[in-house]
Amino acid sequence: MYDPRDEQLGRARVKDTPELKAYYGELARYNAIGLWQVANTIEPWEPTPRSVPVIWKYREMRPLVLRAAELVSPEEAARRVVALINPGNRDTSACVGNLYTGIQIMLPGEAATAHRHASSALRFIMEGEGAYTVVDGEKMTLHARDLVLTPNGTWHDHGNEGTSGPTIWQDGLDIPLVNVLEANYFELYADGRQTPSRPVDASYAEYGGTALLPATERWTKPYSPLLKYPWEPTYEALQRLAQRSAGSPYDGILMEYVNPRTGGPIMATMGASIQLLRPGEHTRAHRHIGNIVYQCAKGRGYSIIGGQRFDWEEKDIFVVPTWYWHEHANLSDTEDAVLFSFNDLPTMKALALYREEAYVDNGGYQPVEARELAGVGAV
Ligand code: 1HN
């Protein structure tokens, strides 16, 4: 793409001539190019995400997810998931950057077989009762708004033992990242499904205490020993902090799900957060390196992402691509709004790529572009 800054000394400015064209042809025979042919593209002036902001309204997606359960069995599909694809990332199946997300449905009596892979996964439960996930022999019961981890290399299978209806959850994975790094593998569990070898919800019993850890255990794996972060204590912690703290000007009351052993992110490649916007709160805009996938856990509001307004309500999923200006607003004057999110910040920080900037113009708020559609038909 033409950028007037590329006219400067120090940028590649070679004009095509017949001799150069012939020379490029000759280089190509030796699997080579002139660097100046691509230099300005591979050294962008600033991050140029291929992903665009998108919202998936649960009101629209839920009937499609229910339809998947009529059309395809978990046996046929292996994982019956409606994957949410960013129009800029169709080739990698990413929802934003190198993150993947999808909506998985499990009907009463159904189960999906155990497997493992190099990519890490998390799940944020959207609705339903009676489903479970088994991760490395630990069976976890799933309830609305629980966060459950399936770290890199752990065996995992799911099922629904309830009788009341489907359980639906959001899956989040780093699969596009692991694939771009060409580090993925996939293995099927020999016995189809795992026989639990630990008590139900054991990791929460051991590691879910408030600032208490088992004294005799030494956890050495590179991910959180706590595999389930139930909703009730999470929401209580958020509300307690909201009563005491002014919060962040860009994020309101923001709390990170952490590995209780290290205080660091839950997994090596992905982090997760929960944030509360108080009634009427409208945060200031900022931008940073790192992609974020949000699910509205409670309330209603809107986010302005790259100058576009996206209105959200419970269970809507939306994405903020890296380096996009973003700000959030709670539309209610009486109720809290809560956003769950997961991100690739641990990857960006581990690679020393993280940086952030505040939006300074216009009092810290982006001007909003007029537009008719927020997400509908955007893919
Ligand atoms: C996977 O293993 C699950 O285990 C869900 O439920 C979604 C998307 C891509 C690759 C692996 C699961 C997935 C996935």
mmCIF file of C-alpha atoms and ligand atoms in Angstrom:
data_model
loop_
_atom_site.group_PDB
_atom_site.id
_atom_site.type_symbol
_atom_site.label_atom_id
_atom_site.label_comp_id
_atom_site.label_asym_id
_atom_site.label_seq_id
_atom_site.Cartn_x
_atom_site.Cartn_y
_atom_site.Cartn_z
ATOM 1 C CA MET A 1 0.000 0.000 0.000
ATOM 2 C CA TYR A 2 1.274 3.484 -0.887
ATOM 3 C CA ASP A 3 2.471 5.490 2.115
ATOM 4 C CA PRO A 4 3.996 8.954 1.520
ATOM 5 C CA ARG A 5 6.518 8.242 4.296
ATOM 6 C CA ASP A 6 8.074 5.635 1.993
ATOM 7 C CA GLU A 7 9.385 8.496 -0.229
ATOM 8 C CA GLN A 8 12.013 9.302 2.438
ATOM 9 C CA LEU A 9 15.677 8.422 2.256
ATOM 10 C CA GLY A 10 16.040 5.213 4.253
ATOM 11 C CA ARG A 11 13.023 3.487 2.686
ATOM 12 C CA ALA A 12 13.165 1.277 -0.411
ATOM 13 C CA ARG A 13 12.422 3.418 -3.496
ATOM 14 C CA VAL A 14 13.658 1.311 -6.431
ATOM 15 C CA LYS A 15 11.665 1.879 -9.645
ATOM 16 C CA ASP A 16 11.100 -1.062 -11.988
ATOM 17 C CA THR A 17 13.156 -1.065 -15.239
ATOM 18 C CA PRO A 18 13.307 -3.760 -17.928
ATOM 19 C CA GLU A 19 16.804 -4.787 -16.700
ATOM 20 C CA LEU A 20 15.581 -5.058 -13.098
ATOM 21 C CA LYS A 21 12.588 -7.145 -14.175
ATOM 22 C CA ALA A 22 14.902 -9.533 -15.978
ATOM 23 C CA TYR A 23 17.191 -9.572 -12.941
ATOM 24 C CA TYR A 24 14.258 -10.426 -10.623
ATOM 25 C CA GLY A 25 13.407 -13.290 -12.982
ATOM 26 C CA GLU A 26 16.949 -14.551 -12.739
ATOM 27 C CA LEU A 27 16.980 -14.288 -8.913
ATOM 28 C CA ALA A 28 13.697 -16.186 -8.781
ATOM 29 C CA ARG A 29 15.340 -19.170 -10.495
ATOM 30 C CA TYR A 30 17.642 -19.367 -7.462
ATOM 31 C CA ASN A 31 14.822 -18.873 -4.868
ATOM 32 C CA ALA A 32 15.983 -15.334 -4.165
ATOM 33 C CA ILE A 33 14.625 -11.763 -4.375
ATOM 34 C CA GLY A 34 15.924 -8.211 -3.968
ATOM 35 C CA LEU A 35 15.070 -7.303 -0.377
ATOM 36 C CA TRP A 36 14.010 -3.837 -1.595
ATOM 37 C CA GLN A 37 11.087 -5.537 -3.433
ATOM 38 C CA VAL A 38 9.458 -6.327 -0.070
ATOM 39 C CA ALA A 39 11.340 -4.246 2.521
ATOM 40 C CA ASN A 40 8.612 -1.624 3.084
ATOM 41 C CA THR A 41 5.988 -4.348 3.462
ATOM 42 C CA ILE A 42 7.921 -6.489 5.911
ATOM 43 C CA GLU A 43 9.002 -3.422 7.910
ATOM 44 C CA PRO A 44 5.667 -1.597 8.405
ATOM 45 C CA TRP A 45 5.695 1.845 10.059
ATOM 46 C CA GLU A 46 3.375 0.477 12.719
ATOM 47 C CA PRO A 47 1.532 -2.782 13.428
ATOM 48 C CA THR A 48 -0.835 -3.463 10.524
ATOM 49 C CA PRO A 49 -3.267 -6.138 11.711
ATOM 50 C CA ARG A 50 -5.051 -8.117 9.026
ATOM 51 C CA SER A 51 -7.858 -8.687 11.533
ATOM 52 C CA VAL A 52 -10.675 -6.186 11.817
ATOM 53 C CA PRO A 53 -12.977 -5.547 14.782
ATOM 54 C CA VAL A 54 -16.003 -7.878 14.646
ATOM 55 C CA ILE A 55 -18.937 -8.617 16.945
ATOM 56 C CA TRP A 56 -20.920 -11.866 16.996
ATOM 57 C CA LYS A 57 -24.343 -11.316 18.580
ATOM 58 C CA TYR A 58 -25.458 -14.293 20.681
ATOM 59 C CA ARG A 59 -29.049 -13.620 19.647
ATOM 60 C CA GLU A 60 -27.972 -14.449 16.084
ATOM 61 C CA MET A 61 -25.398 -17.158 16.800
ATOM 62 C CA ARG A 62 -27.388 -19.250 19.313
ATOM 63 C CA PRO A 63 -29.956 -20.581 16.785
ATOM 64 C CA LEU A 64 -27.088 -21.496 14.439
ATOM 65 C CA VAL A 65 -25.276 -23.346 17.237
ATOM 66 C CA LEU A 66 -28.482 -25.252 18.126
ATOM 67 C CA ARG A 67 -28.836 -26.131 14.456
ATOM 68 C CA ALA A 68 -25.318 -27.615 14.414
ATOM 69 C CA ALA A 69 -26.488 -29.975 17.167
ATOM 70 C CA GLU A 70 -29.328 -31.176 14.912
ATOM 71 C CA LEU A 71 -27.161 -31.614 11.843
ATOM 72 C CA VAL A 72 -23.910 -33.102 13.183
ATOM 73 C CA SER A 73 -23.085 -35.487 16.054
ATOM 74 C CA PRO A 74 -20.022 -35.057 18.305
ATOM 75 C CA GLU A 75 -18.805 -38.455 17.000
ATOM 76 C CA GLU A 76 -18.821 -37.150 13.420
ATOM 77 C CA ALA A 77 -17.518 -33.679 14.188
ATOM 78 C CA ALA A 78 -14.946 -34.685 16.884
ATOM 79 C CA ARG A 79 -15.599 -31.200 18.315
ATOM 80 C CA ARG A 80 -18.962 -29.682 17.378
ATOM 81 C CA VAL A 81 -18.028 -26.037 17.333
ATOM 82 C CA VAL A 82 -19.211 -23.044 15.348
ATOM 83 C CA ALA A 83 -15.889 -21.251 14.799
ATOM 84 C CA LEU A 84 -15.903 -17.453 14.646
ATOM 85 C CA ILE A 85 -13.703 -16.319 11.781
ATOM 86 C CA ASN A 86 -12.289 -12.853 11.250
ATOM 87 C CA PRO A 87 -12.753 -11.755 7.621
ATOM 88 C CA GLY A 88 -9.049 -10.800 7.547
ATOM 89 C CA ASN A 89 -7.926 -14.243 8.753
ATOM 90 C CA ARG A 90 -9.952 -16.805 6.815
ATOM 91 C CA ASP A 91 -6.812 -18.776 5.912
ATOM 92 C CA THR A 92 -5.796 -19.339 9.576
ATOM 93 C CA SER A 93 -9.284 -19.721 11.117
ATOM 94 C CA ALA A 94 -8.378 -16.969 13.600
ATOM 95 C CA CYS A 95 -10.985 -14.738 15.223
ATOM 96 C CA VAL A 96 -8.338 -12.045 15.786
ATOM 97 C CA GLY A 97 -4.539 -12.017 15.360
ATOM 98 C CA ASN A 98 -3.359 -15.542 16.116
ATOM 99 C CA LEU A 99 -6.202 -16.363 18.504
ATOM 100 C CA TYR A 100 -9.053 -18.727 17.755
ATOM 101 C CA THR A 101 -12.537 -18.774 19.244
ATOM 102 C CA GLY A 102 -15.690 -20.795 18.743
ATOM 103 C CA ILE A 103 -18.975 -21.777 20.366
ATOM 104 C CA GLN A 104 -19.312 -25.454 21.335
ATOM 105 C CA ILE A 105 -22.564 -27.227 22.179
ATOM 106 C CA MET A 106 -23.055 -30.460 24.140
ATOM 107 C CA LEU A 107 -26.525 -31.973 24.448
ATOM 108 C CA PRO A 108 -27.615 -34.136 27.422
ATOM 109 C CA GLY A 109 -26.174 -37.636 27.000
ATOM 110 C CA GLU A 110 -23.517 -36.560 24.505
ATOM 111 C CA ALA A 111 -19.743 -36.797 24.931
ATOM 112 C CA ALA A 112 -16.663 -35.922 22.870
ATOM 113 C CA THR A 113 -13.588 -38.184 22.902
ATOM 114 C CA ALA A 114 -10.287 -37.327 24.583
ATOM 115 C CA HIS A 115 -7.342 -35.885 22.718
ATOM 116 C CA ARG A 116 -4.409 -33.567 23.282
ATOM 117 C CA HIS A 117 -2.400 -31.104 21.231
ATOM 118 C CA ALA A 118 0.328 -28.499 21.518
ATOM 119 C CA SER A 119 -2.148 -25.655 21.554
ATOM 120 C CA SER A 120 -3.667 -24.439 24.790
ATOM 121 C CA ALA A 121 -7.391 -23.935 25.280
ATOM 122 C CA LEU A 122 -9.731 -22.230 27.703
ATOM 123 C CA ARG A 123 -13.505 -22.290 27.982
ATOM 124 C CA PHE A 124 -15.925 -19.687 29.328
ATOM 125 C CA ILE A 125 -19.297 -21.290 29.968
ATOM 126 C CA MET A 126 -22.251 -19.496 28.368
ATOM 127 C CA GLU A 127 -25.294 -21.504 29.480
ATOM 128 C CA GLY A 128 -26.534 -24.885 30.690
ATOM 129 C CA GLU A 129 -26.049 -27.246 33.612
ATOM 130 C CA GLY A 130 -24.760 -30.807 33.792
ATOM 131 C CA ALA A 131 -21.743 -30.717 31.509
ATOM 132 C CA TYR A 132 -18.190 -31.602 32.480
ATOM 133 C CA THR A 133 -14.667 -31.484 31.137
ATOM 134 C CA VAL A 134 -11.945 -33.955 32.127
ATOM 135 C CA VAL A 135 -8.416 -32.477 31.992
ATOM 136 C CA ASP A 136 -5.518 -34.854 32.719
ATOM 137 C CA GLY A 137 -7.747 -37.112 34.814
ATOM 138 C CA GLU A 138 -9.526 -34.305 36.678
ATOM 139 C CA LYS A 139 -13.250 -34.051 36.056
ATOM 140 C CA MET A 140 -14.626 -30.518 36.386
ATOM 141 C CA THR A 141 -18.290 -29.587 36.562
ATOM 142 C CA LEU A 142 -19.212 -26.660 34.331
ATOM 143 C CA HIS A 143 -21.536 -23.830 35.332
ATOM 144 C CA ALA A 144 -22.405 -20.546 33.627
ATOM 145 C CA ARG A 145 -19.477 -18.061 33.550
ATOM 146 C CA ASP A 146 -16.895 -20.503 34.954
ATOM 147 C CA LEU A 147 -13.481 -20.343 33.294
ATOM 148 C CA VAL A 148 -11.843 -23.730 32.665
ATOM 149 C CA LEU A 149 -8.303 -24.337 31.358
ATOM 150 C CA THR A 150 -6.976 -27.027 29.041
ATOM 151 C CA PRO A 151 -3.270 -26.157 28.903
ATOM 152 C CA ASN A 152 -0.819 -27.231 26.212
ATOM 153 C CA GLY A 153 -0.427 -31.027 26.118
ATOM 154 C CA THR A 154 -3.184 -31.961 28.587
ATOM 155 C CA TRP A 155 -5.644 -34.739 27.691
ATOM 156 C CA HIS A 156 -9.203 -33.417 27.508
ATOM 157 C CA ASP A 157 -12.698 -34.708 26.814
ATOM 158 C CA HIS A 158 -16.137 -33.260 27.468
ATOM 159 C CA GLY A 159 -19.674 -34.488 27.984
ATOM 160 C CA ASN A 160 -23.091 -33.527 29.255
ATOM 161 C CA GLU A 161 -24.611 -35.733 31.982
ATOM 162 C CA GLY A 162 -27.476 -33.314 32.637
ATOM 163 C CA THR A 163 -31.067 -33.709 31.601
ATOM 164 C CA SER A 164 -32.143 -30.093 31.335
ATOM 165 C CA GLY A 165 -30.846 -29.043 27.932
ATOM 166 C CA PRO A 166 -27.702 -28.103 26.043
ATOM 167 C CA THR A 167 -24.578 -26.718 27.615
ATOM 168 C CA ILE A 168 -22.961 -24.084 25.428
ATOM 169 C CA TRP A 169 -19.526 -22.582 25.973
ATOM 170 C CA GLN A 170 -16.967 -20.391 24.273
ATOM 171 C CA ASP A 171 -13.664 -22.077 23.393
ATOM 172 C CA GLY A 172 -10.515 -19.941 23.163
ATOM 173 C CA LEU A 173 -7.318 -21.380 21.693
ATOM 174 C CA ASP A 174 -3.890 -20.254 20.518
ATOM 175 C CA ILE A 175 -4.109 -22.686 17.596
ATOM 176 C CA PRO A 176 -3.298 -20.135 14.838
ATOM 177 C CA LEU A 177 -0.178 -19.109 16.810
ATOM 178 C CA VAL A 178 1.013 -22.674 17.372
ATOM 179 C CA ASN A 179 0.402 -23.388 13.691
ATOM 180 C CA VAL A 180 2.253 -20.282 12.488
ATOM 181 C CA LEU A 181 5.148 -21.461 14.686
ATOM 182 C CA GLU A 182 4.748 -24.935 13.102
ATOM 183 C CA ALA A 183 4.852 -26.520 16.557
ATOM 184 C CA ASN A 184 1.515 -28.331 16.628
ATOM 185 C CA TYR A 185 0.795 -32.023 17.046
ATOM 186 C CA PHE A 186 -2.398 -33.969 17.724
ATOM 187 C CA GLU A 187 -2.907 -37.250 19.594
ATOM 188 C CA LEU A 188 -6.020 -39.329 20.275
ATOM 189 C CA TYR A 189 -6.425 -40.873 23.730
ATOM 190 C CA ALA A 190 -6.281 -44.642 23.376
ATOM 191 C CA ASP A 191 -9.379 -45.418 25.448
ATOM 192 C CA GLY A 192 -11.659 -42.803 23.882
ATOM 193 C CA ARG A 193 -12.560 -41.163 27.154
ATOM 194 C CA GLN A 194 -10.532 -40.651 30.315
ATOM 195 C CA THR A 195 -11.424 -42.410 33.531
ATOM 196 C CA PRO A 196 -11.050 -39.668 36.150
ATOM 197 C CA SER A 197 -8.029 -40.327 38.375
ATOM 198 C CA ARG A 198 -8.453 -37.366 40.727
ATOM 199 C CA PRO A 199 -11.459 -36.164 42.735
ATOM 200 C CA VAL A 200 -13.982 -33.947 40.919
ATOM 201 C CA ASP A 201 -12.838 -30.292 40.910
ATOM 202 C CA ALA A 202 -9.597 -31.325 42.709
ATOM 203 C CA SER A 203 -7.512 -28.407 41.427
ATOM 204 C CA TYR A 204 -10.017 -25.924 42.857
ATOM 205 C CA ALA A 205 -9.928 -27.756 46.204
ATOM 206 C CA GLU A 206 -6.125 -27.600 46.235
ATOM 207 C CA TYR A 207 -5.350 -24.242 44.631
ATOM 208 C CA GLY A 208 -8.586 -22.231 44.744
ATOM 209 C CA GLY A 209 -8.183 -20.944 48.321
ATOM 210 C CA THR A 210 -7.938 -17.208 48.897
ATOM 211 C CA ALA A 211 -4.182 -16.586 49.136
ATOM 212 C CA LEU A 212 -3.659 -20.108 50.465
ATOM 213 C CA LEU A 213 -1.637 -22.772 48.680
ATOM 214 C CA PRO A 214 -0.968 -26.402 49.542
ATOM 215 C CA ALA A 215 2.278 -26.363 51.534
ATOM 216 C CA THR A 216 3.538 -29.770 50.490
ATOM 217 C CA GLU A 217 2.884 -29.633 46.768
ATOM 218 C CA ARG A 218 5.515 -28.306 44.348
ATOM 219 C CA TRP A 219 3.961 -27.517 41.001
ATOM 220 C CA THR A 220 6.496 -27.260 38.197
ATOM 221 C CA LYS A 221 4.431 -27.324 35.026
ATOM 222 C CA PRO A 222 4.437 -24.167 32.875
ATOM 223 C CA TYR A 223 0.746 -23.376 33.428
ATOM 224 C CA SER A 224 -1.633 -22.756 36.293
ATOM 225 C CA PRO A 225 -2.273 -25.711 38.644
ATOM 226 C CA LEU A 226 -5.750 -24.272 39.115
ATOM 227 C CA LEU A 227 -7.819 -25.455 36.159
ATOM 228 C CA LYS A 228 -11.215 -24.014 37.055
ATOM 229 C CA TYR A 229 -12.036 -20.465 38.136
ATOM 230 C CA PRO A 230 -15.695 -20.618 39.221
ATOM 231 C CA TRP A 231 -17.895 -17.601 38.634
ATOM 232 C CA GLU A 232 -19.173 -16.835 42.165
ATOM 233 C CA PRO A 233 -15.832 -16.093 43.881
ATOM 234 C CA THR A 234 -14.643 -14.309 40.729
ATOM 235 C CA TYR A 235 -17.618 -11.961 40.703
ATOM 236 C CA GLU A 236 -17.355 -11.399 44.469
ATOM 237 C CA ALA A 237 -13.689 -10.413 44.140
ATOM 238 C CA LEU A 238 -14.568 -8.045 41.305
ATOM 239 C CA GLN A 239 -17.342 -6.393 43.305
ATOM 240 C CA ARG A 240 -15.131 -6.097 46.413
ATOM 241 C CA LEU A 241 -12.406 -4.395 44.389
ATOM 242 C CA ALA A 242 -14.982 -2.100 42.750
ATOM 243 C CA GLN A 243 -16.006 -0.832 46.189
ATOM 244 C CA ARG A 244 -12.417 0.062 47.109
ATOM 245 C CA SER A 245 -10.645 1.037 43.903
ATOM 246 C CA ALA A 246 -10.941 3.757 41.284
ATOM 247 C CA GLY A 247 -9.810 1.223 38.688
ATOM 248 C CA SER A 248 -8.038 1.847 35.416
ATOM 249 C CA PRO A 249 -9.017 4.832 33.259
ATOM 250 C CA TYR A 250 -8.914 2.498 30.224
ATOM 251 C CA ASP A 251 -10.489 -0.654 31.642
ATOM 252 C CA GLY A 252 -12.534 0.131 34.736
ATOM 253 C CA ILE A 253 -12.160 -2.528 37.446
ATOM 254 C CA LEU A 254 -9.890 -5.053 35.745
ATOM 255 C CA MET A 255 -8.734 -8.325 37.324
ATOM 256 C CA GLU A 256 -6.525 -10.968 35.784
ATOM 257 C CA TYR A 257 -7.036 -14.705 36.213
ATOM 258 C CA VAL A 258 -3.593 -15.864 37.385
ATOM 259 C CA ASN A 259 -1.536 -18.927 38.109
ATOM 260 C CA PRO A 260 -1.704 -18.932 41.954
ATOM 261 C CA ARG A 261 1.856 -20.339 42.177
ATOM 262 C CA THR A 262 3.500 -17.558 40.147
ATOM 263 C CA GLY A 263 1.014 -14.692 40.077
ATOM 264 C CA GLY A 264 1.614 -14.752 36.318
ATOM 265 C CA PRO A 265 -0.745 -15.568 33.471
ATOM 266 C CA ILE A 266 -2.802 -18.776 33.461
ATOM 267 C CA MET A 267 -0.966 -20.248 30.485
ATOM 268 C CA ALA A 268 2.257 -19.516 28.582
ATOM 269 C CA THR A 269 0.626 -18.120 25.463
ATOM 270 C CA MET A 270 -2.751 -16.779 26.637
ATOM 271 C CA GLY A 271 -4.040 -14.701 29.530
ATOM 272 C CA ALA A 272 -7.589 -14.020 30.704
ATOM 273 C CA SER A 273 -9.269 -11.159 32.539
ATOM 274 C CA ILE A 274 -12.564 -10.125 34.004
ATOM 275 C CA GLN A 275 -13.556 -6.458 34.180
ATOM 276 C CA LEU A 276 -16.386 -4.473 35.646
ATOM 277 C CA LEU A 277 -17.702 -1.179 34.281
ATOM 278 C CA ARG A 278 -19.727 0.675 36.857
ATOM 279 C CA PRO A 279 -23.161 2.116 35.972
ATOM 280 C CA GLY A 280 -22.651 4.862 33.395
ATOM 281 C CA GLU A 281 -18.856 4.354 33.265
ATOM 282 C CA HIS A 282 -17.155 5.195 29.970
ATOM 283 C CA THR A 283 -13.417 4.445 29.882
ATOM 284 C CA ARG A 284 -10.816 6.422 27.969
ATOM 285 C CA ALA A 285 -9.282 5.049 24.791
ATOM 286 C CA HIS A 286 -5.881 3.396 24.597
ATOM 287 C CA ARG A 287 -4.123 0.934 22.345
ATOM 288 C CA HIS A 288 -1.515 -1.722 22.915
ATOM 289 C CA ILE A 289 0.235 -4.639 21.300
ATOM 290 C CA GLY A 290 -1.874 -7.764 21.837
ATOM 291 C CA ASN A 291 -5.206 -9.083 20.592
ATOM 292 C CA ILE A 292 -8.255 -9.404 22.819
ATOM 293 C CA VAL A 293 -11.393 -11.542 22.557
ATOM 294 C CA TYR A 294 -14.276 -10.383 24.767
ATOM 295 C CA GLN A 295 -17.472 -12.026 25.929
ATOM 296 C CA CYS A 296 -20.027 -9.912 27.753
ATOM 297 C CA ALA A 297 -20.695 -11.792 31.008
ATOM 298 C CA LYS A 298 -23.258 -9.356 32.408
ATOM 299 C CA GLY A 299 -25.096 -6.184 31.484
ATOM 300 C CA ARG A 300 -25.029 -4.144 28.289
ATOM 301 C CA GLY A 301 -22.874 -1.462 26.821
ATOM 302 C CA TYR A 302 -20.712 -0.658 23.846
ATOM 303 C CA SER A 303 -17.093 -0.482 22.831
ATOM 304 C CA ILE A 304 -15.569 1.943 20.359
ATOM 305 C CA ILE A 305 -12.890 0.092 18.423
ATOM 306 C CA GLY A 306 -10.922 1.943 15.760
ATOM 307 C CA GLY A 307 -13.601 4.645 15.703
ATOM 308 C CA GLN A 308 -16.495 2.180 15.216
ATOM 309 C CA ARG A 309 -19.164 1.579 17.835
ATOM 310 C CA PHE A 310 -20.089 -2.030 18.712
ATOM 311 C CA ASP A 311 -23.075 -2.488 21.043
ATOM 312 C CA TRP A 312 -22.971 -5.618 23.200
ATOM 313 C CA GLU A 313 -25.171 -7.477 25.646
ATOM 314 C CA GLU A 314 -24.834 -10.765 27.563
ATOM 315 C CA LYS A 315 -22.921 -13.535 25.731
ATOM 316 C CA ASP A 316 -22.045 -11.386 22.714
ATOM 317 C CA ILE A 317 -18.455 -11.985 21.582
ATOM 318 C CA PHE A 318 -16.301 -9.267 20.010
ATOM 319 C CA VAL A 319 -12.634 -8.750 19.193
ATOM 320 C CA VAL A 320 -10.102 -5.919 19.406
ATOM 321 C CA PRO A 321 -7.163 -6.445 17.023
ATOM 322 C CA THR A 322 -3.681 -5.439 18.130
ATOM 323 C CA TRP A 323 -2.890 -1.706 18.170
ATOM 324 C CA TYR A 324 -6.536 -0.650 17.612
ATOM 325 C CA TRP A 325 -7.742 2.218 19.806
ATOM 326 C CA HIS A 326 -10.477 0.936 22.097
ATOM 327 C CA GLU A 327 -12.697 2.202 24.913
ATOM 328 C CA HIS A 328 -15.693 0.677 26.709
ATOM 329 C CA ALA A 329 -18.961 2.064 28.053
ATOM 330 C CA ASN A 330 -21.663 0.679 30.338
ATOM 331 C CA LEU A 331 -25.061 1.703 28.930
ATOM 332 C CA SER A 332 -26.944 1.166 32.190
ATOM 333 C CA ASP A 333 -27.243 3.852 34.880
ATOM 334 C CA THR A 334 -28.118 1.272 37.549
ATOM 335 C CA GLU A 335 -26.468 -2.094 36.725
ATOM 336 C CA ASP A 336 -22.823 -3.168 36.441
ATOM 337 C CA ALA A 337 -21.530 -4.423 33.107
ATOM 338 C CA VAL A 338 -18.948 -7.234 33.184
ATOM 339 C CA LEU A 339 -16.651 -8.315 30.350
ATOM 340 C CA PHE A 340 -14.720 -11.580 30.292
ATOM 341 C CA SER A 341 -11.755 -11.560 27.908
ATOM 342 C CA PHE A 342 -8.792 -13.624 26.841
ATOM 343 C CA ASN A 343 -5.712 -12.393 25.044
ATOM 344 C CA ASP A 344 -2.245 -13.124 23.654
ATOM 345 C CA LEU A 345 -0.515 -10.663 26.014
ATOM 346 C CA PRO A 346 1.693 -13.377 27.630
ATOM 347 C CA THR A 347 3.093 -14.166 24.170
ATOM 348 C CA MET A 348 3.679 -10.501 23.335
ATOM 349 C CA LYS A 349 5.295 -9.827 26.723
ATOM 350 C CA ALA A 350 7.459 -12.967 26.673
ATOM 351 C CA LEU A 351 8.784 -11.854 23.284
ATOM 352 C CA ALA A 352 9.367 -8.293 24.592
ATOM 353 C CA LEU A 353 6.956 -6.847 21.998
ATOM 354 C CA TYR A 354 4.434 -5.275 24.368
ATOM 355 C CA ARG A 355 3.872 -1.524 24.402
ATOM 356 C CA GLU A 356 0.882 0.721 24.949
ATOM 357 C CA GLU A 357 -0.269 4.270 24.270
ATOM 358 C CA ALA A 358 -3.021 6.491 25.635
ATOM 359 C CA TYR A 359 -5.331 8.343 23.251
ATOM 360 C CA VAL A 360 -4.696 12.009 24.015
ATOM 361 C CA ASP A 361 -6.858 13.950 21.543
ATOM 362 C CA ASN A 362 -10.499 14.849 22.115
ATOM 363 C CA GLY A 363 -10.295 14.425 25.913
ATOM 364 C CA GLY A 364 -9.221 10.786 25.544
ATOM 365 C CA TYR A 365 -12.292 9.581 23.612
ATOM 366 C CA GLN A 366 -12.353 8.576 19.956
ATOM 367 C CA PRO A 367 -14.614 10.320 17.493
ATOM 368 C CA VAL A 368 -17.145 7.707 16.351
ATOM 369 C CA GLU A 369 -17.631 6.965 12.659
ATOM 370 C CA ALA A 370 -21.221 6.941 11.481
ATOM 371 C CA ARG A 371 -22.149 3.481 10.232
ATOM 372 C CA GLU A 372 -25.276 1.444 9.806
ATOM 373 C CA LEU A 373 -24.220 -2.028 10.870
ATOM 374 C CA ALA A 374 -22.394 -3.200 13.971
ATOM 375 C CA GLY A 375 -21.252 -6.680 13.077
ATOM 376 C CA VAL A 376 -24.305 -7.954 11.240
ATOM 377 C CA GLY A 377 -23.128 -9.533 8.023
ATOM 378 C CA ALA A 378 -19.583 -8.364 8.655
ATOM 379 C CA VAL A 379 -17.983 -11.757 7.955
HETATM 380 C C1 1HN B 1 -10.388 -28.426 20.577
HETATM 381 O O1 1HN B 1 -9.565 -29.407 20.985
HETATM 382 C C2 1HN B 1 -11.579 -28.171 21.248
HETATM 383 O O2 1HN B 1 -11.179 -29.836 22.887
HETATM 384 C C3 1HN B 1 -12.393 -27.139 20.837
HETATM 385 O O3 1HN B 1 -13.090 -28.873 22.892
HETATM 386 C C4 1HN B 1 -12.071 -26.354 19.769
HETATM 387 C C5 1HN B 1 -10.560 -25.782 17.983
HETATM 388 C C6 1HN B 1 -9.411 -25.984 17.310
HETATM 389 C C7 1HN B 1 -8.560 -27.006 17.671
HETATM 390 C C8 1HN B 1 -8.852 -27.827 18.744
HETATM 391 C C9 1HN B 1 -11.969 -29.028 22.426
HETATM 392 C C10 1HN B 1 -10.891 -26.585 19.065
HETATM 393 C C11 1HN B 1 -10.034 -27.614 19.460
#
